[in-house]
PDB file of C-alpha atoms in Angstrom:
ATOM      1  CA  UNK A   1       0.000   0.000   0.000  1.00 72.00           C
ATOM      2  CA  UNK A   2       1.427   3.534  -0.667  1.00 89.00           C
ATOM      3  CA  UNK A   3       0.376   6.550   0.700  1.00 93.00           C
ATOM      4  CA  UNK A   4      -1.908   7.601  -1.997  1.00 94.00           C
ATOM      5  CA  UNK A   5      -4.104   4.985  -0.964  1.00 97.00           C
ATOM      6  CA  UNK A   6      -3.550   5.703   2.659  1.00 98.00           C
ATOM      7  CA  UNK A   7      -4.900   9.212   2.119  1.00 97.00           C
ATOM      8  CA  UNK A   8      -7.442   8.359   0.021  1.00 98.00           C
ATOM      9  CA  UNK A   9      -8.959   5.939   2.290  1.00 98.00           C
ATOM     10  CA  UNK A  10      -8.292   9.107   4.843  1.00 98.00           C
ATOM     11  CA  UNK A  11     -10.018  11.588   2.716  1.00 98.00           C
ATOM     12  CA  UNK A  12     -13.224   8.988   2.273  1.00 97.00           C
ATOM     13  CA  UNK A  13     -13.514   9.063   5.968  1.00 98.00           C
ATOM     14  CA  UNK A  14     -13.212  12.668   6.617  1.00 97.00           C
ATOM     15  CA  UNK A  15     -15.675  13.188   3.560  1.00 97.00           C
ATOM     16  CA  UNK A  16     -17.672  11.172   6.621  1.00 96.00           C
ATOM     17  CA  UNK A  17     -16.765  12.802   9.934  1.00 97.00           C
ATOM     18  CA  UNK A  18     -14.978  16.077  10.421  1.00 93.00           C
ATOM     19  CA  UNK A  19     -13.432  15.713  13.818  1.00 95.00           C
ATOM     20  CA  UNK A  20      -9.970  14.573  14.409  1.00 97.00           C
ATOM     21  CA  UNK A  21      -9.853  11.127  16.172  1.00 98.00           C
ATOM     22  CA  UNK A  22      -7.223  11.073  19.473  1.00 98.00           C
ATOM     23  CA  UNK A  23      -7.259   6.907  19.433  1.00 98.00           C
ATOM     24  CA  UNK A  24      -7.815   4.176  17.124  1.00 98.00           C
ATOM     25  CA  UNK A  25      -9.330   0.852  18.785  1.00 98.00           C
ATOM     26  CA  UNK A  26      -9.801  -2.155  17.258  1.00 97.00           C
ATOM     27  CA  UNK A  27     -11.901  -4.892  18.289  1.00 93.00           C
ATOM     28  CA  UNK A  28     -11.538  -8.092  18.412  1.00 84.00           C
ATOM     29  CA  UNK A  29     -13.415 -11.393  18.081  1.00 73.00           C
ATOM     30  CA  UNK A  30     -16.567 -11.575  20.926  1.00 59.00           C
ATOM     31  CA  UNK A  31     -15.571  -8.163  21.957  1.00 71.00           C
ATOM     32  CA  UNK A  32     -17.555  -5.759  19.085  1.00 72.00           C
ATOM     33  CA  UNK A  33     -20.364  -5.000  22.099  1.00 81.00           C
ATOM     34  CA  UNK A  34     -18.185  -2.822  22.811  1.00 87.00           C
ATOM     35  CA  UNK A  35     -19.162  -0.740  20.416  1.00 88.00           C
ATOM     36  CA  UNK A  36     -22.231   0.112  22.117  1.00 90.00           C
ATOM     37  CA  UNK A  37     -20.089   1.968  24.540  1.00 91.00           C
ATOM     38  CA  UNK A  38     -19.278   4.202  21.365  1.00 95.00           C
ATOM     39  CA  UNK A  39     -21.275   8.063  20.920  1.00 96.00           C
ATOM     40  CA  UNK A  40     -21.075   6.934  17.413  1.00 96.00           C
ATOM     41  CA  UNK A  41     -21.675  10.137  14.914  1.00 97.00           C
ATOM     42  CA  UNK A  42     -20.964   8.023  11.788  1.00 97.00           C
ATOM     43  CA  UNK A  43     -20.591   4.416  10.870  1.00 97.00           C
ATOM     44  CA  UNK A  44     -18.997   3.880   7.449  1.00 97.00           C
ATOM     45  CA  UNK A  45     -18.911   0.560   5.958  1.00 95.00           C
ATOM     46  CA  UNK A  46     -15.541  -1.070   4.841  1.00 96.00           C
ATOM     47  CA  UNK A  47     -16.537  -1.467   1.381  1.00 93.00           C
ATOM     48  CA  UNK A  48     -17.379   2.570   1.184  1.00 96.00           C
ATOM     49  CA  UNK A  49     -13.354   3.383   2.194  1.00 97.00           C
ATOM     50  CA  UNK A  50     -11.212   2.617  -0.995  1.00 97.00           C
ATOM     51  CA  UNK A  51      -8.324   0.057  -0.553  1.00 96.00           C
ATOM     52  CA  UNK A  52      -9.878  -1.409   2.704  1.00 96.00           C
ATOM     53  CA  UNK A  53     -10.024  -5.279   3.172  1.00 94.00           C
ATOM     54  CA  UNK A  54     -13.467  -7.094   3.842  1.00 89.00           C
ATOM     55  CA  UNK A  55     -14.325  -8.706   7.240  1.00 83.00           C
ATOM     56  CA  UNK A  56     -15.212 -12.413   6.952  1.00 77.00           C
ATOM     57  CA  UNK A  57     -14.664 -13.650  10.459  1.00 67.00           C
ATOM     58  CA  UNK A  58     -16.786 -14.654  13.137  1.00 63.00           C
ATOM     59  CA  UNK A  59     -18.477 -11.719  15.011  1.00 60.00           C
ATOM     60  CA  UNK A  60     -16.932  -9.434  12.595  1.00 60.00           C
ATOM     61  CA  UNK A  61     -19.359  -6.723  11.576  1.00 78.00           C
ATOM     62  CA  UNK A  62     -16.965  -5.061   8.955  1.00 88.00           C
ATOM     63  CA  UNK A  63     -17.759  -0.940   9.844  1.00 94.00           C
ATOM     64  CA  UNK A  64     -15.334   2.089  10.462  1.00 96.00           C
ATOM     65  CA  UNK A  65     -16.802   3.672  14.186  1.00 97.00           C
ATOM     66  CA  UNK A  66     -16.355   7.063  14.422  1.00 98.00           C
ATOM     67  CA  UNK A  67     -17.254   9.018  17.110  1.00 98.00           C
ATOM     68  CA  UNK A  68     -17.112   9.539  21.029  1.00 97.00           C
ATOM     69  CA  UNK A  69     -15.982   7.397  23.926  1.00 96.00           C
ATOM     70  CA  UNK A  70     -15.863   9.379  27.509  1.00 93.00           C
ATOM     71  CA  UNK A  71     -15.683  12.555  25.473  1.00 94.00           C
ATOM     72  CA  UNK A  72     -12.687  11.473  23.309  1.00 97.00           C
ATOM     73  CA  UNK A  73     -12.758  11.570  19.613  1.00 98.00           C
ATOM     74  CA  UNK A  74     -12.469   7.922  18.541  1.00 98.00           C
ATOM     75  CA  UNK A  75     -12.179   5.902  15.430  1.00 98.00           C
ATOM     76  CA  UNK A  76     -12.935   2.347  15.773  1.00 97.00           C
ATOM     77  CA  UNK A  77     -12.553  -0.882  13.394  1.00 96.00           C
ATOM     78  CA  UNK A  78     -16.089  -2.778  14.203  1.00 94.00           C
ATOM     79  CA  UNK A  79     -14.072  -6.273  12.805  1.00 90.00           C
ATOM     80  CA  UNK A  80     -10.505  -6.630  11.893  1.00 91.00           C
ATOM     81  CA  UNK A  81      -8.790  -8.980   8.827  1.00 93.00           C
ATOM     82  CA  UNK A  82      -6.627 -11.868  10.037  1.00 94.00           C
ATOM     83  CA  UNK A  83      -3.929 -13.713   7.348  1.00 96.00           C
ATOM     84  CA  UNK A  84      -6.481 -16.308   7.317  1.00 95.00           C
ATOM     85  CA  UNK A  85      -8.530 -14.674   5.423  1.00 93.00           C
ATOM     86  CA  UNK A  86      -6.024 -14.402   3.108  1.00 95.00           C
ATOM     87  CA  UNK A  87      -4.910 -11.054   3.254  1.00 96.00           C
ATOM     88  CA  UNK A  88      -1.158  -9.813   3.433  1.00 97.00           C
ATOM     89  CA  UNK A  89       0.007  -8.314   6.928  1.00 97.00           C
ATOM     90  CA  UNK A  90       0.439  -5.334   4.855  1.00 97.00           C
ATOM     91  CA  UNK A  91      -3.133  -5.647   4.168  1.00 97.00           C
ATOM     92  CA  UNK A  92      -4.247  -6.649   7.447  1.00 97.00           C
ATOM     93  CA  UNK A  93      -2.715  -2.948   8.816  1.00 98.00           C
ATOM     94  CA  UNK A  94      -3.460  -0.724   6.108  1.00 98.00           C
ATOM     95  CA  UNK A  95      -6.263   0.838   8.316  1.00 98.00           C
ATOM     96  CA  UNK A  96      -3.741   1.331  11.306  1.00 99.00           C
ATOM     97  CA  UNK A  97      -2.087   4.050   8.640  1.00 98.00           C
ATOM     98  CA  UNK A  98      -5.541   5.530   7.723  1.00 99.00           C
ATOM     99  CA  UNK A  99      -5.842   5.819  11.713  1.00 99.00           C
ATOM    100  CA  UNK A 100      -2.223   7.375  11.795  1.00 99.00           C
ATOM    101  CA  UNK A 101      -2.871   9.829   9.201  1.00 98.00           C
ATOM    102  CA  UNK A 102      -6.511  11.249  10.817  1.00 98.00           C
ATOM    103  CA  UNK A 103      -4.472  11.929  13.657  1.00 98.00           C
ATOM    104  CA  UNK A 104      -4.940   9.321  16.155  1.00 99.00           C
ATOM    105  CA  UNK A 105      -1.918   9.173  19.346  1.00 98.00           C
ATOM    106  CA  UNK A 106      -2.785   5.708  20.680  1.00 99.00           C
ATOM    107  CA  UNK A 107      -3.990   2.581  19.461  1.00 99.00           C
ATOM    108  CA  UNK A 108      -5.881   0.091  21.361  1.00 98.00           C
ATOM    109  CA  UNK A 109      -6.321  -3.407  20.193  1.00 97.00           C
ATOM    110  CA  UNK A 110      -8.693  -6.062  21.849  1.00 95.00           C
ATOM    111  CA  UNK A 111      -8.556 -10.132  20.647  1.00 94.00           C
ATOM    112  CA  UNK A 112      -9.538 -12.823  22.102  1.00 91.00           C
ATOM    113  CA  UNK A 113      -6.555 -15.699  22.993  1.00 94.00           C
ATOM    114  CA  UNK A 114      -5.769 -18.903  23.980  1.00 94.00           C
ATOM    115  CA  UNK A 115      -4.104 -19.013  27.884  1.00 95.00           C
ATOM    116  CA  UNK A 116      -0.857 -20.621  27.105  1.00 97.00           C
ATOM    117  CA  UNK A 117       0.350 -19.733  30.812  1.00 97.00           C
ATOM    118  CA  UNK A 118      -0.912 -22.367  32.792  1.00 94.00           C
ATOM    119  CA  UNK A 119      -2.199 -19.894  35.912  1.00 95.00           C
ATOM    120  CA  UNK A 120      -5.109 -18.387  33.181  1.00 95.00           C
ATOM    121  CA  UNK A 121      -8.361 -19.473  33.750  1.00 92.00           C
ATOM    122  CA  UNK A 122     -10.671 -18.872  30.925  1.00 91.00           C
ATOM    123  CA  UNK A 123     -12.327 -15.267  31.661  1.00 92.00           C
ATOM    124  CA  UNK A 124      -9.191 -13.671  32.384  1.00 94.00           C
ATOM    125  CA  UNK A 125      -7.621 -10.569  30.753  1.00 96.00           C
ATOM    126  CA  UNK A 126      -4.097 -10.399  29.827  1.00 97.00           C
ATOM    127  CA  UNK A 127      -2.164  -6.928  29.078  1.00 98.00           C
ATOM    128  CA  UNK A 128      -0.151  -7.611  26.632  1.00 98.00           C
ATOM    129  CA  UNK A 129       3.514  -6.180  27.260  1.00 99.00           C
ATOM    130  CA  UNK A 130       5.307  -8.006  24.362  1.00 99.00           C
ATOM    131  CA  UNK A 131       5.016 -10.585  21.308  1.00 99.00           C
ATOM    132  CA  UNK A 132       6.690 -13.258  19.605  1.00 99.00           C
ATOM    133  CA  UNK A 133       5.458 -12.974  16.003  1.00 98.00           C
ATOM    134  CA  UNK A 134       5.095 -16.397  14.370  1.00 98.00           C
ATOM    135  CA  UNK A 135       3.183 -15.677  11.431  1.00 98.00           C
ATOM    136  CA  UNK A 136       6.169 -15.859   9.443  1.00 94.00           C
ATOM    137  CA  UNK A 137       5.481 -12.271   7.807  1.00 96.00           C
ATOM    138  CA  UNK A 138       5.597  -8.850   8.422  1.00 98.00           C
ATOM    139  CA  UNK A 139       3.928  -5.534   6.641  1.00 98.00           C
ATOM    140  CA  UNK A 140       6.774  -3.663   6.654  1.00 98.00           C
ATOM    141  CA  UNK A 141       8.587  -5.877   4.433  1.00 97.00           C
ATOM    142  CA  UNK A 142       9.067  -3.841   0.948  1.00 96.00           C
ATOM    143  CA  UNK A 143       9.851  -0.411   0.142  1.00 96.00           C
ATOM    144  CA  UNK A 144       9.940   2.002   3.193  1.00 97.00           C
ATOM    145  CA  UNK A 145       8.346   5.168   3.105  1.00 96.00           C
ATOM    146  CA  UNK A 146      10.568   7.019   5.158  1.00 96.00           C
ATOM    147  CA  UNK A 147       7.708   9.961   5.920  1.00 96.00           C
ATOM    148  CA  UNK A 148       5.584   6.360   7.323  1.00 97.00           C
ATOM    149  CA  UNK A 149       8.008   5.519   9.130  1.00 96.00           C
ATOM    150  CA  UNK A 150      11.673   4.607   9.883  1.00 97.00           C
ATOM    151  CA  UNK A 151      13.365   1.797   7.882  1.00 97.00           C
ATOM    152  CA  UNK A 152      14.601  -0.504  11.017  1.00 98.00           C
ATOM    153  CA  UNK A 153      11.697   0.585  13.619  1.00 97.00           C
ATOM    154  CA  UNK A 154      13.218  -0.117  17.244  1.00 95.00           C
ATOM    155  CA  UNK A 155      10.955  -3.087  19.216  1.00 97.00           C
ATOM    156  CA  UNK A 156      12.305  -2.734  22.195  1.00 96.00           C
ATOM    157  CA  UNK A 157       9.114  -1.773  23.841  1.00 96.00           C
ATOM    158  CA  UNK A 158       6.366  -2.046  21.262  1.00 98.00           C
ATOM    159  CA  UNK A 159       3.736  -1.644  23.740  1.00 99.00           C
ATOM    160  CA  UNK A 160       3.155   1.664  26.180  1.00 98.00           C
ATOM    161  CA  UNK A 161       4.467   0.184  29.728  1.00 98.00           C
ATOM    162  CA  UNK A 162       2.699   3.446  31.559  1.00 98.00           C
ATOM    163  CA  UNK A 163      -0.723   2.493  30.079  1.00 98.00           C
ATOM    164  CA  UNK A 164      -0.003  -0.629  30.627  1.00 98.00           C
ATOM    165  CA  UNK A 165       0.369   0.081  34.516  1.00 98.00           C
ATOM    166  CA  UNK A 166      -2.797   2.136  34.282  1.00 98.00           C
ATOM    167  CA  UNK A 167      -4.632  -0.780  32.384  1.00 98.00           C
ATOM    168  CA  UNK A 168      -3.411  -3.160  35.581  1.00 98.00           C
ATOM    169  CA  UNK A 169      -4.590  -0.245  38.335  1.00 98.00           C
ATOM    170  CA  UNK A 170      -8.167   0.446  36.480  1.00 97.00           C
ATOM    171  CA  UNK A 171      -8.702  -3.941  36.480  1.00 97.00           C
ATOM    172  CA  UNK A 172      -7.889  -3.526  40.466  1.00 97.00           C
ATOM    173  CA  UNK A 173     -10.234  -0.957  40.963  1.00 97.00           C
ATOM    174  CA  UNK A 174     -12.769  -2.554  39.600  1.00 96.00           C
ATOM    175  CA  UNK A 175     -12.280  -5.608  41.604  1.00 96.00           C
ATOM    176  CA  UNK A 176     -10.585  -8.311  39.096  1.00 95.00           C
ATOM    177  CA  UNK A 177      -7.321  -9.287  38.581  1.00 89.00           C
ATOM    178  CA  UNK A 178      -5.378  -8.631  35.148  1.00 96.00           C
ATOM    179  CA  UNK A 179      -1.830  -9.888  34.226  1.00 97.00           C
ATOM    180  CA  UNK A 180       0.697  -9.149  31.941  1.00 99.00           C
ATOM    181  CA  UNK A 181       1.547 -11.172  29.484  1.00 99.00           C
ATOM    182  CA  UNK A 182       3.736 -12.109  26.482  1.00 99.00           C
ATOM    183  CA  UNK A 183       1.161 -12.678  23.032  1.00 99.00           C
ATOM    184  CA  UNK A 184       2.043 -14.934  20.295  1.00 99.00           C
ATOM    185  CA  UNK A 185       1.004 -14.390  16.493  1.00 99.00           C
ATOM    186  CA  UNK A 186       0.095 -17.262  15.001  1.00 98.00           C
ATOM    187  CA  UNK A 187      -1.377 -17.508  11.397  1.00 97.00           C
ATOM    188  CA  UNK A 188      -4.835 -19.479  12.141  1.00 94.00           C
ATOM    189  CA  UNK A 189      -6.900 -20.610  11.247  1.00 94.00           C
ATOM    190  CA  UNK A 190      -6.978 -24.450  12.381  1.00 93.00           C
ATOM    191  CA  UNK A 191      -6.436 -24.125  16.899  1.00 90.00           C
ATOM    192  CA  UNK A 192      -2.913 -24.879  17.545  1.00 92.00           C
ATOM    193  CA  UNK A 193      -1.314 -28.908  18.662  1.00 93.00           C
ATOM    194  CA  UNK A 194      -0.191 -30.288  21.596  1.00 94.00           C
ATOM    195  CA  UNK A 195       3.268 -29.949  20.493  1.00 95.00           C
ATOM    196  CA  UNK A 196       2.553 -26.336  19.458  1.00 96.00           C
ATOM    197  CA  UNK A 197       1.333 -25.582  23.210  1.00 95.00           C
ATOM    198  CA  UNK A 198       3.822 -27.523  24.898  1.00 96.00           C
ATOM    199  CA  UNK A 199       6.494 -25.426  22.120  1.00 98.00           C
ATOM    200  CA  UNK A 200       4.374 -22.301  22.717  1.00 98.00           C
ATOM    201  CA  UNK A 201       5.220 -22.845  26.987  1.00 97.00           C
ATOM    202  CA  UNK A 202       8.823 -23.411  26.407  1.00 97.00           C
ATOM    203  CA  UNK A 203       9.846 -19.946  24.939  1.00 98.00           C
ATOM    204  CA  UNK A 204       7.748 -18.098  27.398  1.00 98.00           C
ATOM    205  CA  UNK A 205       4.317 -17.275  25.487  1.00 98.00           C
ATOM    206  CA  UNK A 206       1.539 -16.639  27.604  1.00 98.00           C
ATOM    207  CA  UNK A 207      -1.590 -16.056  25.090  1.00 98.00           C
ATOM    208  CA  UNK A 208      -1.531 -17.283  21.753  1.00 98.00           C
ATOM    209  CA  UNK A 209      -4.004 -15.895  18.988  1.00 97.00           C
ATOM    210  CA  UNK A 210      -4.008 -15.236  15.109  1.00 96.00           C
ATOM    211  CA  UNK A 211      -4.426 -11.168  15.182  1.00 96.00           C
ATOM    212  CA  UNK A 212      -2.937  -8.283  16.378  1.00 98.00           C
ATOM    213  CA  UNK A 213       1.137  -8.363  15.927  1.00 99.00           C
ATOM    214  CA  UNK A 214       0.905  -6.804  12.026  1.00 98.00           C
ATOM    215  CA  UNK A 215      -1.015  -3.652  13.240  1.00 99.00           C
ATOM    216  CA  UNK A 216       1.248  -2.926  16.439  1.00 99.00           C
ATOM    217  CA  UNK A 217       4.522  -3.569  14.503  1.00 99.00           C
ATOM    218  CA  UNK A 218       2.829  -1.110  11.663  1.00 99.00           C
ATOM    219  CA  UNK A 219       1.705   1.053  14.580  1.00 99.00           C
ATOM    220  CA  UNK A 220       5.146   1.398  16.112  1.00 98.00           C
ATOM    221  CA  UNK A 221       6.686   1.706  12.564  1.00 98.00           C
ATOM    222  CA  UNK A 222       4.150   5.476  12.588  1.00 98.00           C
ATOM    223  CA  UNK A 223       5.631   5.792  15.843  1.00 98.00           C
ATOM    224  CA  UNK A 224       1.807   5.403  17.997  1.00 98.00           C
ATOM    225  CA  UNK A 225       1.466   4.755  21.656  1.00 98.00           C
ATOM    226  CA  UNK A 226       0.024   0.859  22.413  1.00 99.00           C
ATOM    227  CA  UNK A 227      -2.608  -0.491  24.199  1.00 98.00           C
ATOM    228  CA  UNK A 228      -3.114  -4.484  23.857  1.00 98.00           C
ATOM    229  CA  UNK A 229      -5.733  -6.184  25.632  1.00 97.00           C
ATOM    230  CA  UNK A 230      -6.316 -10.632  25.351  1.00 96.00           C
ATOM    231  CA  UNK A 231      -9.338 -12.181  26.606  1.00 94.00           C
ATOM    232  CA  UNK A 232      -8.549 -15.902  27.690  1.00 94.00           C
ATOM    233  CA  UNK A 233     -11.213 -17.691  26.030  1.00 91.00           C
ATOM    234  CA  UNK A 234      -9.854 -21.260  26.692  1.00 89.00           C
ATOM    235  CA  UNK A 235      -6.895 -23.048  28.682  1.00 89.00           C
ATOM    236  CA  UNK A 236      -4.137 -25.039  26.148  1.00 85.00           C
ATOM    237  CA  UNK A 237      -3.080 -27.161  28.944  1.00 82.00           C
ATOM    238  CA  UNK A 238      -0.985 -30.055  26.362  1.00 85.00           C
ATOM    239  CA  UNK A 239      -1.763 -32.725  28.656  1.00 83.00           C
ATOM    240  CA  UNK A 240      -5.477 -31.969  29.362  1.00 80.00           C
ATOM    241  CA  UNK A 241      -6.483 -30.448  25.745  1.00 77.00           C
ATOM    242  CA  UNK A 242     -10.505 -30.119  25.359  1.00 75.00           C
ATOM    243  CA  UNK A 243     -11.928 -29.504  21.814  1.00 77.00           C
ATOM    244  CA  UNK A 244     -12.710 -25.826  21.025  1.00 73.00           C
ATOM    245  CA  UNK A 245     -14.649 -24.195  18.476  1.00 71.00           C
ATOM    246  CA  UNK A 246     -15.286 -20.595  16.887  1.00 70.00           C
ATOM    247  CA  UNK A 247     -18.489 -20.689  18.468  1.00 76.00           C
ATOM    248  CA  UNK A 248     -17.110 -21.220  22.342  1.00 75.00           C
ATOM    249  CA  UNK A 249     -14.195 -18.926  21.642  1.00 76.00           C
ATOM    250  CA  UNK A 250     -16.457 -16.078  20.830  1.00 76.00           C
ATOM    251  CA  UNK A 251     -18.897 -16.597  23.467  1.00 78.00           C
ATOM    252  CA  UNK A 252     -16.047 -16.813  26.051  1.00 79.00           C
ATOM    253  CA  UNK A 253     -15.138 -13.543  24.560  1.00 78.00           C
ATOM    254  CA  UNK A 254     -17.869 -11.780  25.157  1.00 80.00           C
ATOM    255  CA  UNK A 255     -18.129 -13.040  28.431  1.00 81.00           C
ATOM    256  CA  UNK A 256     -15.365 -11.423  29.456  1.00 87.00           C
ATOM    257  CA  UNK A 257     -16.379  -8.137  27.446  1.00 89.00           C
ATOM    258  CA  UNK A 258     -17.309  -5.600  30.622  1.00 92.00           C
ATOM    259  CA  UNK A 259     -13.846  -6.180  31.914  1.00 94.00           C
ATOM    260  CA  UNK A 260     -12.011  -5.464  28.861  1.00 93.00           C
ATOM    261  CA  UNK A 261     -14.749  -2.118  28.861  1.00 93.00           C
ATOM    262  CA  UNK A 262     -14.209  -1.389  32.616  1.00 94.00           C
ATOM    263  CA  UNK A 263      -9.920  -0.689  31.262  1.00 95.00           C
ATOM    264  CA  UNK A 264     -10.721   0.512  27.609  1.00 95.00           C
ATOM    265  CA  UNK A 265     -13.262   3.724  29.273  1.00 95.00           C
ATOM    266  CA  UNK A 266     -11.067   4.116  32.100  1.00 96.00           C
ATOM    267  CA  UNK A 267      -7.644   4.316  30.064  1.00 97.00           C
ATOM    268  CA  UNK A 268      -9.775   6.883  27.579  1.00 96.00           C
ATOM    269  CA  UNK A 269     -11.565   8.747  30.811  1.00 94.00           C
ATOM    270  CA  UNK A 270      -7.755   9.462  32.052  1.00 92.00           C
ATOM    271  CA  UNK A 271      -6.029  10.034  28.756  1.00 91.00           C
ATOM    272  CA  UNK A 272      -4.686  13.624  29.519  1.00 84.00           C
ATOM    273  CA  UNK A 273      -3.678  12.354  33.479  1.00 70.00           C
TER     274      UNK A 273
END
């Protein structure tokens, strides 16, 4: 993607909405009622901004929020893409530019994960202070535009360890318990083996999922603040393995949905703190 298609998928959504968003959320499998926590002014569908992908997964409505969360300008992807679909990575965080270039600071991203980490019960919310990316691809490979971003972006700390903290506090204050954690990116779609978990324990992953590293290595490349939240839908205990299924993943999900709302509003009510 080059950056006359980032700014015209920009320029379709301003056509839209006039404000500047502050933040860019995305959400994430069992997790879109969140959206109803969204003042939403306009809702644009993905087909109607040029260039944009087409949402095929479970729960995934495929609409561009925009509008107001605790008084805070906010743009908000209403369904993601996954490789799985077949996209590129590149593809897969090609709205994380658009997001860049309206103006957003920070991004949050929501999915839902697999609890790797044998002390996750299913329910729980992990904060995700790194990644191991095992998709085997990444969207910055290519061509750099160096007014995108820097050629070899620095990972050191790809995700905001203040917010992080804040993320941990708001969980305490309303009375549950979240963790940080280490996410893997995994390509999907089939649920990983028992020698995958058992590999997945060994180097020290906590959640695994098939989302979210492409748009935080693509939002670090633009140089964005990170917010990364994992709802443990299931335990991938090797030795104990239950069957899973789309279904029970996103209905786990959205069970644990007014947690991952309780951090997202607070994080947003205490953005200038």
């Amino acid at each position: 993607m080059d950056r006359s298609q980032i700014e015209q998928a920009r320029d379709a959504v301003n056509s839209s909405w006039d404000q500047q968003p502050r933040v860019g959320i995305i959400l994430g499998t069992g997790l879109t009622s969140f959206a109803n926590q969204i003042d939403v002014a306009v809702a644009i569908d993905y087909d109607q901004i040029p260039h944009f992908a087409r949402s095929t997964a479970l729960g995934h409505r495929g609409r561009l929020l925009c509008g107001f969360v605790e008084g805070v300008p906010v743009v908000t992807m209403d369904g993601r893409f996954h490789l799985y679909e077949g996209y590129t990575s590149e593809q897969i965080a090609f709205p994380v530019r658009v997001m860049k270039e309206l103006g957003i600071e920070l991004l949050i991203v929501s999915n839902a994960s697999g609890g790797v980490n044998p002390t996750l019960r299913s329910g729980d919310v992990v904060v995700i202070e790194d990644h191991i990316n095992l998709m085997f691809d990444n969207p910055l490979i290519g061509p750099n535009d160096d007014r995108l971003g820097e050629r070899f972006p620095d990972m050191l700390a790809p995700y905001d360890a203040e917010i992080n903290q804040r993320a941990l506090t708001l969980a305490r204050q309303h009375s549950f318990q979240a963790q940080l954690g280490v996410y893997a990116g995994m390509t999907g779609p089939n649920y990983e083996t028992r020698a995958e978990y058992r590999f997945l324990r060994t180097i020290g992953v906590d959640v695994v999922g098939m989302s979210t590293v492409p748009e935080v290595i693509v939002a670090r490349h633009a140089g964005l603040r990170v917010l990364a939240l994992s709802a443990v839908t299931n335990v991938c205990d090797p030795d104990q393995l239950t069957s899973t299924s789309g279904d029970a993943v996103v209905a786990a999900a959205e069970s644990t949905e007014p947690k991952m709302r309780d951090i997202v509003t607070g994080v947003l009510r205490t953005l200038d703190n």
